[in-house]
XYZ file of C-alpha atoms in Angstrom:
479
model
C 93.002 -42.920 115.968
C 95.288 -39.893 115.891
C 98.433 -40.017 113.770
C 101.789 -39.946 115.581
C 104.786 -38.462 113.793
C 107.817 -40.615 113.037
C 110.057 -38.323 115.103
C 107.900 -38.930 118.189
C 107.599 -42.672 117.601
C 111.380 -43.018 117.370
C 111.685 -41.566 120.868
C 110.007 -44.712 122.158
C 107.308 -43.230 124.368
C 104.577 -45.288 122.659
C 106.276 -48.714 122.953
C 103.729 -51.482 123.429
C 100.864 -49.323 122.183
C 98.876 -49.442 118.972
C 99.852 -46.454 116.802
C 98.825 -44.850 113.529
C 101.652 -43.828 111.243
C 101.344 -42.023 107.908
C 104.155 -41.205 105.518
C 105.941 -42.025 102.294
C 107.780 -45.233 101.511
C 111.513 -44.762 101.164
C 112.423 -48.408 100.566
C 110.874 -51.867 100.726
C 112.762 -55.127 101.020
C 111.870 -58.632 102.112
C 110.892 -62.095 100.966
C 107.740 -64.163 100.562
C 107.304 -64.307 104.351
C 107.943 -60.772 105.563
C 108.388 -57.221 104.204
C 110.461 -54.456 105.781
C 109.166 -51.024 104.787
C 111.091 -47.815 105.624
C 108.622 -44.960 106.128
C 109.394 -41.236 106.469
C 106.943 -38.388 107.096
C 109.422 -35.470 106.976
C 109.459 -34.853 110.723
C 112.984 -36.286 111.034
C 115.802 -37.485 108.823
C 115.342 -40.998 110.248
C 112.952 -43.566 108.798
C 110.736 -45.842 110.862
C 110.769 -49.500 109.913
C 107.395 -51.155 109.399
C 107.379 -54.953 109.537
C 104.599 -56.509 107.459
C 103.966 -60.239 107.782
C 103.119 -61.397 104.250
C 100.377 -63.723 105.555
C 98.425 -60.780 107.013
C 98.263 -58.699 103.822
C 97.031 -59.300 100.332
C 99.539 -59.512 97.543
C 97.661 -56.645 95.840
C 98.229 -54.307 98.803
C 101.936 -55.111 99.194
C 102.452 -54.773 95.437
C 101.416 -51.110 95.660
C 103.745 -50.392 98.586
C 106.558 -49.021 96.435
C 109.152 -46.280 96.834
C 107.346 -42.929 96.891
C 103.908 -44.294 97.743
C 101.949 -42.646 100.584
C 100.716 -45.174 103.147
C 98.859 -45.342 106.462
C 99.964 -48.044 108.893
C 98.317 -49.248 112.093
C 100.330 -51.521 114.349
C 102.174 -52.028 117.610
C 105.363 -50.032 118.290
C 107.966 -52.485 119.612
C 111.676 -52.564 120.364
C 113.428 -53.693 117.203
C 115.241 -57.003 117.117
C 117.233 -56.071 114.033
C 120.179 -53.735 113.565
C 119.900 -50.132 112.405
C 116.853 -49.034 114.359
C 115.756 -48.965 117.994
C 112.011 -49.283 117.333
C 109.742 -50.627 114.633
C 106.042 -51.047 113.967
C 104.541 -54.529 113.653
C 101.818 -53.738 111.128
C 98.263 -54.980 111.553
C 96.854 -52.874 108.714
C 98.341 -51.026 105.735
C 96.402 -48.682 103.481
C 97.940 -47.275 100.319
C 96.830 -43.634 100.241
C 98.605 -42.721 97.014
C 100.440 -44.967 94.582
C 103.800 -44.173 92.973
C 104.522 -46.067 89.774
C 108.072 -47.446 90.168
C 108.551 -47.244 86.392
C 108.048 -43.467 86.312
C 108.766 -42.220 89.881
C 112.088 -40.345 89.456
C 113.435 -40.850 92.998
C 114.819 -44.302 93.582
C 117.215 -45.783 96.121
C 120.332 -44.875 94.107
C 122.070 -41.555 94.714
C 120.966 -38.670 92.498
C 123.053 -35.643 91.550
C 122.089 -32.236 92.929
C 121.805 -30.967 89.337
C 119.230 -33.657 88.534
C 117.301 -32.926 91.725
C 117.074 -29.223 90.795
C 115.181 -30.327 87.688
C 112.618 -32.073 89.895
C 112.572 -29.516 92.716
C 108.909 -30.387 93.396
C 110.042 -33.837 94.584
C 113.526 -33.196 95.969
C 112.145 -32.417 99.445
C 111.609 -36.184 99.801
C 115.338 -36.940 99.719
C 117.419 -37.134 102.893
C 119.656 -34.263 101.779
C 116.893 -31.798 101.043
C 114.776 -32.940 103.965
C 117.723 -32.044 106.201
C 118.441 -28.734 104.411
C 114.885 -27.440 104.691
C 114.384 -28.539 108.284
C 117.555 -26.577 109.109
C 116.245 -23.619 107.089
C 113.028 -23.761 109.097
C 114.963 -23.809 112.391
C 117.097 -20.835 111.346
C 114.028 -18.817 110.293
C 112.366 -19.516 113.647
C 115.561 -18.524 115.471
C 115.663 -15.192 113.592
C 112.279 -14.183 114.979
C 113.097 -15.604 118.417
C 116.336 -13.598 118.684
C 114.779 -10.251 117.792
C 111.633 -10.896 119.811
C 113.726 -11.602 122.909
C 115.508 -8.271 122.378
C 112.273 -6.316 122.064
C 112.560 -5.527 118.331
C 109.416 -4.743 116.339
C 108.898 -6.931 113.248
C 108.142 -4.554 110.379
C 106.762 -5.636 106.986
C 108.401 -3.363 104.429
C 106.976 -3.073 100.893
C 107.793 -5.554 98.144
C 106.694 -3.056 95.446
C 108.709 0.143 95.660
C 109.618 3.229 93.644
C 113.087 3.523 95.231
C 116.356 1.676 94.602
C 118.100 1.308 97.957
C 121.334 0.001 96.465
C 121.527 2.345 93.485
C 122.587 -0.585 91.303
C 119.618 -0.329 88.925
C 119.262 -4.123 88.558
C 115.577 -4.267 89.497
C 112.479 -6.061 88.222
C 109.907 -3.644 86.807
C 106.332 -3.922 88.100
C 103.724 -2.741 85.610
C 100.155 -3.253 84.378
C 100.798 -1.367 81.123
C 100.007 -3.135 77.851
C 103.479 -4.118 76.628
C 102.189 -4.295 73.035
C 100.817 -0.757 73.193
C 102.894 1.292 75.629
C 101.776 4.889 76.307
C 104.427 7.451 75.414
C 105.238 11.005 76.485
C 105.842 13.775 73.957
C 109.549 12.958 74.230
C 108.846 9.350 73.261
C 109.557 7.871 76.685
C 107.212 5.411 78.407
C 104.538 7.369 80.281
C 104.420 5.702 83.680
C 101.825 8.217 84.870
C 99.333 5.917 83.154
C 100.629 2.866 85.037
C 98.855 1.374 88.070
C 100.829 3.371 90.649
C 101.196 6.506 88.515
C 104.988 6.151 88.488
C 107.672 3.594 87.645
C 107.834 0.849 90.305
C 109.968 -2.199 90.920
C 110.317 -5.247 93.135
C 112.408 -4.307 96.150
C 116.098 -5.086 96.523
C 116.018 -4.135 100.205
C 113.642 -3.076 102.967
C 116.355 -0.949 104.591
C 115.204 2.562 103.692
C 111.668 1.913 104.942
C 113.141 0.104 107.953
C 115.054 3.242 108.884
C 111.766 5.189 108.950
C 110.324 2.728 111.455
C 113.482 2.744 113.600
C 113.012 6.494 114.038
C 109.824 5.681 115.983
C 110.293 2.218 117.528
C 114.089 2.412 118.110
C 114.710 -1.243 117.184
C 113.008 -2.964 114.247
C 113.758 -5.753 111.784
C 112.430 -6.912 108.445
C 112.584 -10.476 107.134
C 111.172 -10.923 103.676
C 111.796 -11.617 99.999
C 113.992 -9.314 97.931
C 114.751 -9.348 94.213
C 117.663 -8.496 91.976
C 117.624 -8.671 88.178
C 121.318 -9.454 87.935
C 122.154 -11.786 85.038
C 124.456 -13.891 87.172
C 124.579 -17.678 86.895
C 126.840 -18.428 89.840
C 126.600 -20.677 92.908
C 126.184 -17.535 95.079
C 123.414 -15.568 93.348
C 119.641 -15.780 93.093
C 117.110 -13.429 91.496
C 114.713 -13.958 94.434
C 116.135 -14.319 97.924
C 115.292 -13.520 101.548
C 116.898 -10.784 103.621
C 116.969 -10.105 107.348
C 117.456 -6.372 107.943
C 117.459 -4.878 111.448
C 117.661 -1.103 111.936
C 118.519 0.394 115.326
C 118.270 3.986 116.544
C 121.076 5.284 118.792
C 123.527 2.617 117.495
C 127.018 3.279 116.170
C 129.117 1.003 113.927
C 130.675 -0.880 116.841
C 127.291 -1.656 118.418
C 126.026 -2.714 114.992
C 128.893 -5.188 114.578
C 128.377 -6.523 118.105
C 124.681 -7.184 117.427
C 125.385 -8.876 114.085
C 127.961 -11.205 115.645
C 125.639 -12.060 118.542
C 122.795 -12.684 116.082
C 124.801 -15.044 113.864
C 125.997 -17.060 116.845
C 122.475 -17.247 118.282
C 120.789 -18.671 115.198
C 123.615 -21.163 114.530
C 123.455 -22.323 118.151
C 119.692 -22.791 117.819
C 120.154 -25.015 114.748
C 122.872 -27.062 116.465
C 120.653 -27.631 119.480
C 117.461 -28.441 117.570
C 118.617 -30.012 114.282
C 121.836 -31.752 115.184
C 120.942 -35.020 113.415
C 120.227 -33.136 110.193
C 123.498 -31.198 110.426
C 125.466 -34.363 111.231
C 123.973 -36.038 108.152
C 124.850 -33.033 105.974
C 128.336 -33.050 107.484
C 128.805 -36.695 106.477
C 127.640 -35.816 102.972
C 130.168 -32.968 102.862
C 132.971 -35.264 104.064
C 132.176 -37.758 101.289
C 132.193 -34.926 98.751
C 135.568 -33.772 100.075
C 137.192 -37.140 99.362
C 137.057 -36.429 95.635
C 138.847 -33.076 96.021
C 142.601 -32.385 96.106
C 144.008 -32.344 99.649
C 144.523 -28.556 99.672
C 140.837 -27.953 98.843
C 139.426 -30.144 101.594
C 137.746 -28.782 104.714
C 140.002 -28.611 107.757
C 137.037 -29.045 110.131
C 133.887 -31.118 109.982
C 130.661 -29.158 109.514
C 129.743 -29.516 113.192
C 133.256 -28.466 114.269
C 133.117 -25.396 112.011
C 129.760 -24.273 113.391
C 130.785 -24.842 117.009
C 134.029 -22.947 116.361
C 132.043 -19.955 115.044
C 129.675 -20.042 118.018
C 132.467 -20.310 120.599
C 135.024 -17.790 119.265
C 135.104 -14.035 118.783
C 135.061 -12.834 115.180
C 138.235 -11.122 113.966
C 137.830 -7.370 113.361
C 139.953 -5.400 110.896
C 139.601 -2.294 108.754
C 139.417 -2.409 104.972
C 142.866 -0.773 104.842
C 144.298 -3.529 107.053
C 142.605 -6.146 104.853
C 144.240 -4.723 101.724
C 147.647 -4.719 103.465
C 147.211 -8.383 104.456
C 146.304 -9.331 100.889
C 149.213 -7.359 99.369
C 151.681 -9.012 101.754
C 150.331 -12.533 101.220
C 152.184 -15.252 99.336
C 148.962 -15.732 97.403
C 149.323 -12.211 95.981
C 153.071 -12.486 95.439
C 152.587 -15.718 93.487
C 149.845 -14.017 91.390
C 147.148 -16.472 92.506
C 144.436 -13.823 92.803
C 142.350 -13.428 89.658
C 141.199 -9.906 90.563
C 143.287 -6.823 91.279
C 144.284 -5.967 94.845
C 144.817 -2.297 95.695
C 143.284 0.294 97.997
C 139.967 1.453 96.559
C 138.845 -1.775 94.857
C 135.836 -3.724 96.068
C 136.913 -6.970 97.700
C 136.053 -9.965 95.545
C 134.921 -13.338 96.876
C 138.436 -14.769 96.427
C 139.900 -11.957 98.584
C 137.246 -12.370 101.257
C 137.724 -16.132 101.397
C 141.500 -15.773 101.628
C 141.145 -13.533 104.677
C 138.693 -15.900 106.338
C 139.941 -19.336 105.319
C 143.691 -18.900 104.927
C 144.764 -15.950 107.048
C 142.506 -15.753 110.116
C 140.730 -19.130 109.824
C 137.589 -17.657 111.405
C 134.801 -15.195 110.488
C 136.071 -11.659 109.936
C 134.351 -8.291 110.303
C 135.843 -5.733 107.894
C 135.007 -2.069 108.554
C 135.609 1.410 107.094
C 135.445 0.843 103.356
C 136.243 3.499 100.719
C 133.164 5.692 100.203
C 133.308 5.344 96.417
C 132.502 1.623 96.521
C 129.719 1.836 99.095
C 126.127 3.092 99.124
C 125.137 6.755 99.567
C 123.411 6.214 102.938
C 126.560 5.060 104.795
C 128.002 7.569 107.264
C 131.038 9.441 105.980
C 134.043 9.077 108.282
C 136.104 12.054 109.427
C 138.872 11.206 106.931
C 136.470 12.052 104.074
C 137.622 8.937 102.190
C 135.908 6.076 104.009
C 132.474 5.283 105.388
C 131.355 3.568 108.601
C 130.508 0.340 106.793
C 130.998 -3.258 107.837
C 130.915 -6.640 106.121
C 131.026 -9.975 107.914
C 132.900 -12.611 105.947
C 132.300 -16.321 106.548
C 134.291 -19.432 105.522
C 133.138 -21.025 102.285
C 130.987 -18.192 100.951
C 132.595 -14.831 101.692
C 130.294 -11.939 102.583
C 127.312 -13.012 104.671
C 126.389 -9.659 106.290
C 126.648 -6.108 104.990
C 125.838 -3.107 107.156
C 126.765 0.373 108.266
C 126.130 3.280 110.530
C 123.682 5.382 108.511
C 124.372 8.984 107.547
C 122.217 11.057 109.924
C 123.548 14.505 108.889
C 121.124 16.017 106.388
C 123.648 18.195 104.549
C 126.185 15.370 104.156
C 123.504 12.927 102.998
C 122.170 15.364 100.387
C 125.697 15.876 99.020
C 126.250 12.092 98.850
C 122.950 11.658 96.984
C 123.926 14.351 94.480
C 127.235 12.598 93.944
C 125.520 9.384 92.849
C 122.738 11.066 90.865
C 119.816 10.574 93.267
C 117.340 13.480 93.255
C 116.175 14.880 96.597
C 112.540 14.826 95.508
C 112.737 11.052 94.901
C 113.643 10.409 98.537
C 111.978 13.384 100.234
C 110.430 11.054 102.827
C 113.824 9.524 103.658
C 115.370 12.964 104.129
C 112.510 13.954 106.440
C 113.812 11.500 109.040
C 116.974 13.635 109.140
C 115.000 16.884 109.296
C 112.672 15.834 112.106
C 114.259 14.228 115.150
C 117.075 12.495 113.354
C 119.686 10.649 115.386
C 122.642 8.319 115.146
C 121.453 4.931 113.847
C 122.765 1.800 112.177
C 121.665 -1.474 110.637
C 122.714 -4.466 108.585
C 121.398 -7.011 106.139
C 121.969 -10.755 106.287
C 121.308 -12.834 103.186
C 119.256 -15.695 104.600
C 120.146 -18.207 101.880
C 123.853 -17.618 102.408
C 123.384 -18.277 106.107
C 121.518 -21.505 105.302
C 124.390 -22.427 102.968
C 126.889 -21.813 105.733
C 125.035 -23.945 108.293
C 124.201 -26.819 105.923
C 127.502 -26.870 104.028
C 125.696 -26.854 100.668
C 127.915 -25.515 97.908
C 125.218 -24.032 95.656
C 122.744 -21.396 96.826
C 120.082 -22.942 94.559
C 120.005 -25.925 96.898
C 118.977 -23.989 100.024
C 115.838 -22.257 98.717
C 112.791 -24.359 97.865
C 112.296 -23.106 94.305
C 115.292 -21.138 92.968
C 114.703 -18.192 90.659
C 117.704 -17.629 88.398
C 118.287 -16.255 84.870
C 116.165 -18.206 82.368
C 114.602 -20.280 85.164
C 111.263 -19.708 86.908
C 110.057 -23.318 86.981
C 107.622 -24.631 89.610
């Protein structure tokens, strides 16, 4: 007999038929006459109740049906007489596929803290919270590919091992096969990377953008979606050492078109999750509402999670320049009452507290900020006519701040070379990148969306470590 998933059984199409169900026991309750077993196979947040008449099963079998055990059940799917579920399975056979010792199995019916569950990340998928989070993550990832495929973009796999630093921040993981106990040295005493596997110093990528630009100069519209790495010693709720980035690059696009695409993209993938994972999002919203009850009134969410997501999907994002953003912050009561921890003045990089003020307090919606000072942005961003700002954009979202960063790229060879000199990047290191300006260069733009931050936004999870299966953070590479 073929197994039917819990999600399909709960839709009732198999009522009156004999079915095979396989999954893990969430709970078991009952008496000496009958047992009620809640089974979940991960296909939905909802459990399916299995009713086991004690007379039909040996005491030995039922004894092993404990929380966490894997079981196979054959029985008739019927309309449930009890409250809490529409359908249940009247079991005729139960096979324990894998036992779970109740004395040592760490997941029990009681609520567990998210901190504790991070310590057992190999098992946390089995909880309702993380089942919902990772089904939503799956839906969002599928929607990413669907969106770009529908628009005719080419999916480009950019390298994970690279010799370039797209961001210029220097916080990269070194890739090497050299013997760390016996490093080869040059005459000057420096490490001789010519003897390394690639014949030069290489790192794990922080971005696929530069290579993506090369492909856009042939295919017009491309995107990358893959893992990126940053060796930043940051133990915050917003940072990971390994994370996933979505990075489209489009030829013949200016900054405005770039912002339009990014807004359309964000709305599309959120809408997809709302349409396909509403039960999961509703559950996560209830969890968020419970969490909010313990917070002071002024820190509580003004909208439910579903309301927030529908508001984003159904309303235009606010658009302002960096200069306008600074003026808003300087004129705010928050600034006047010295509530900002970080300095506010023209030329500083906006901190998370500034971004969240603009989004959550001032506009109460996502905000696209454009035209940042050139000195706080990357070398590849197009210099504006004022000579002080670049055609950059960030999209700021409630709860987490920056969710998208992008720009119109600098297509003028002479200007780009000058910008590279200004930040200490040698032309010979990026000769291939400069070639795209020498040979058939054109106006182009692109952006990067941090996938985990998007998952955070849609699920309402407060810590980025709870939206990636196995978080990689300073001093932590478990599992």
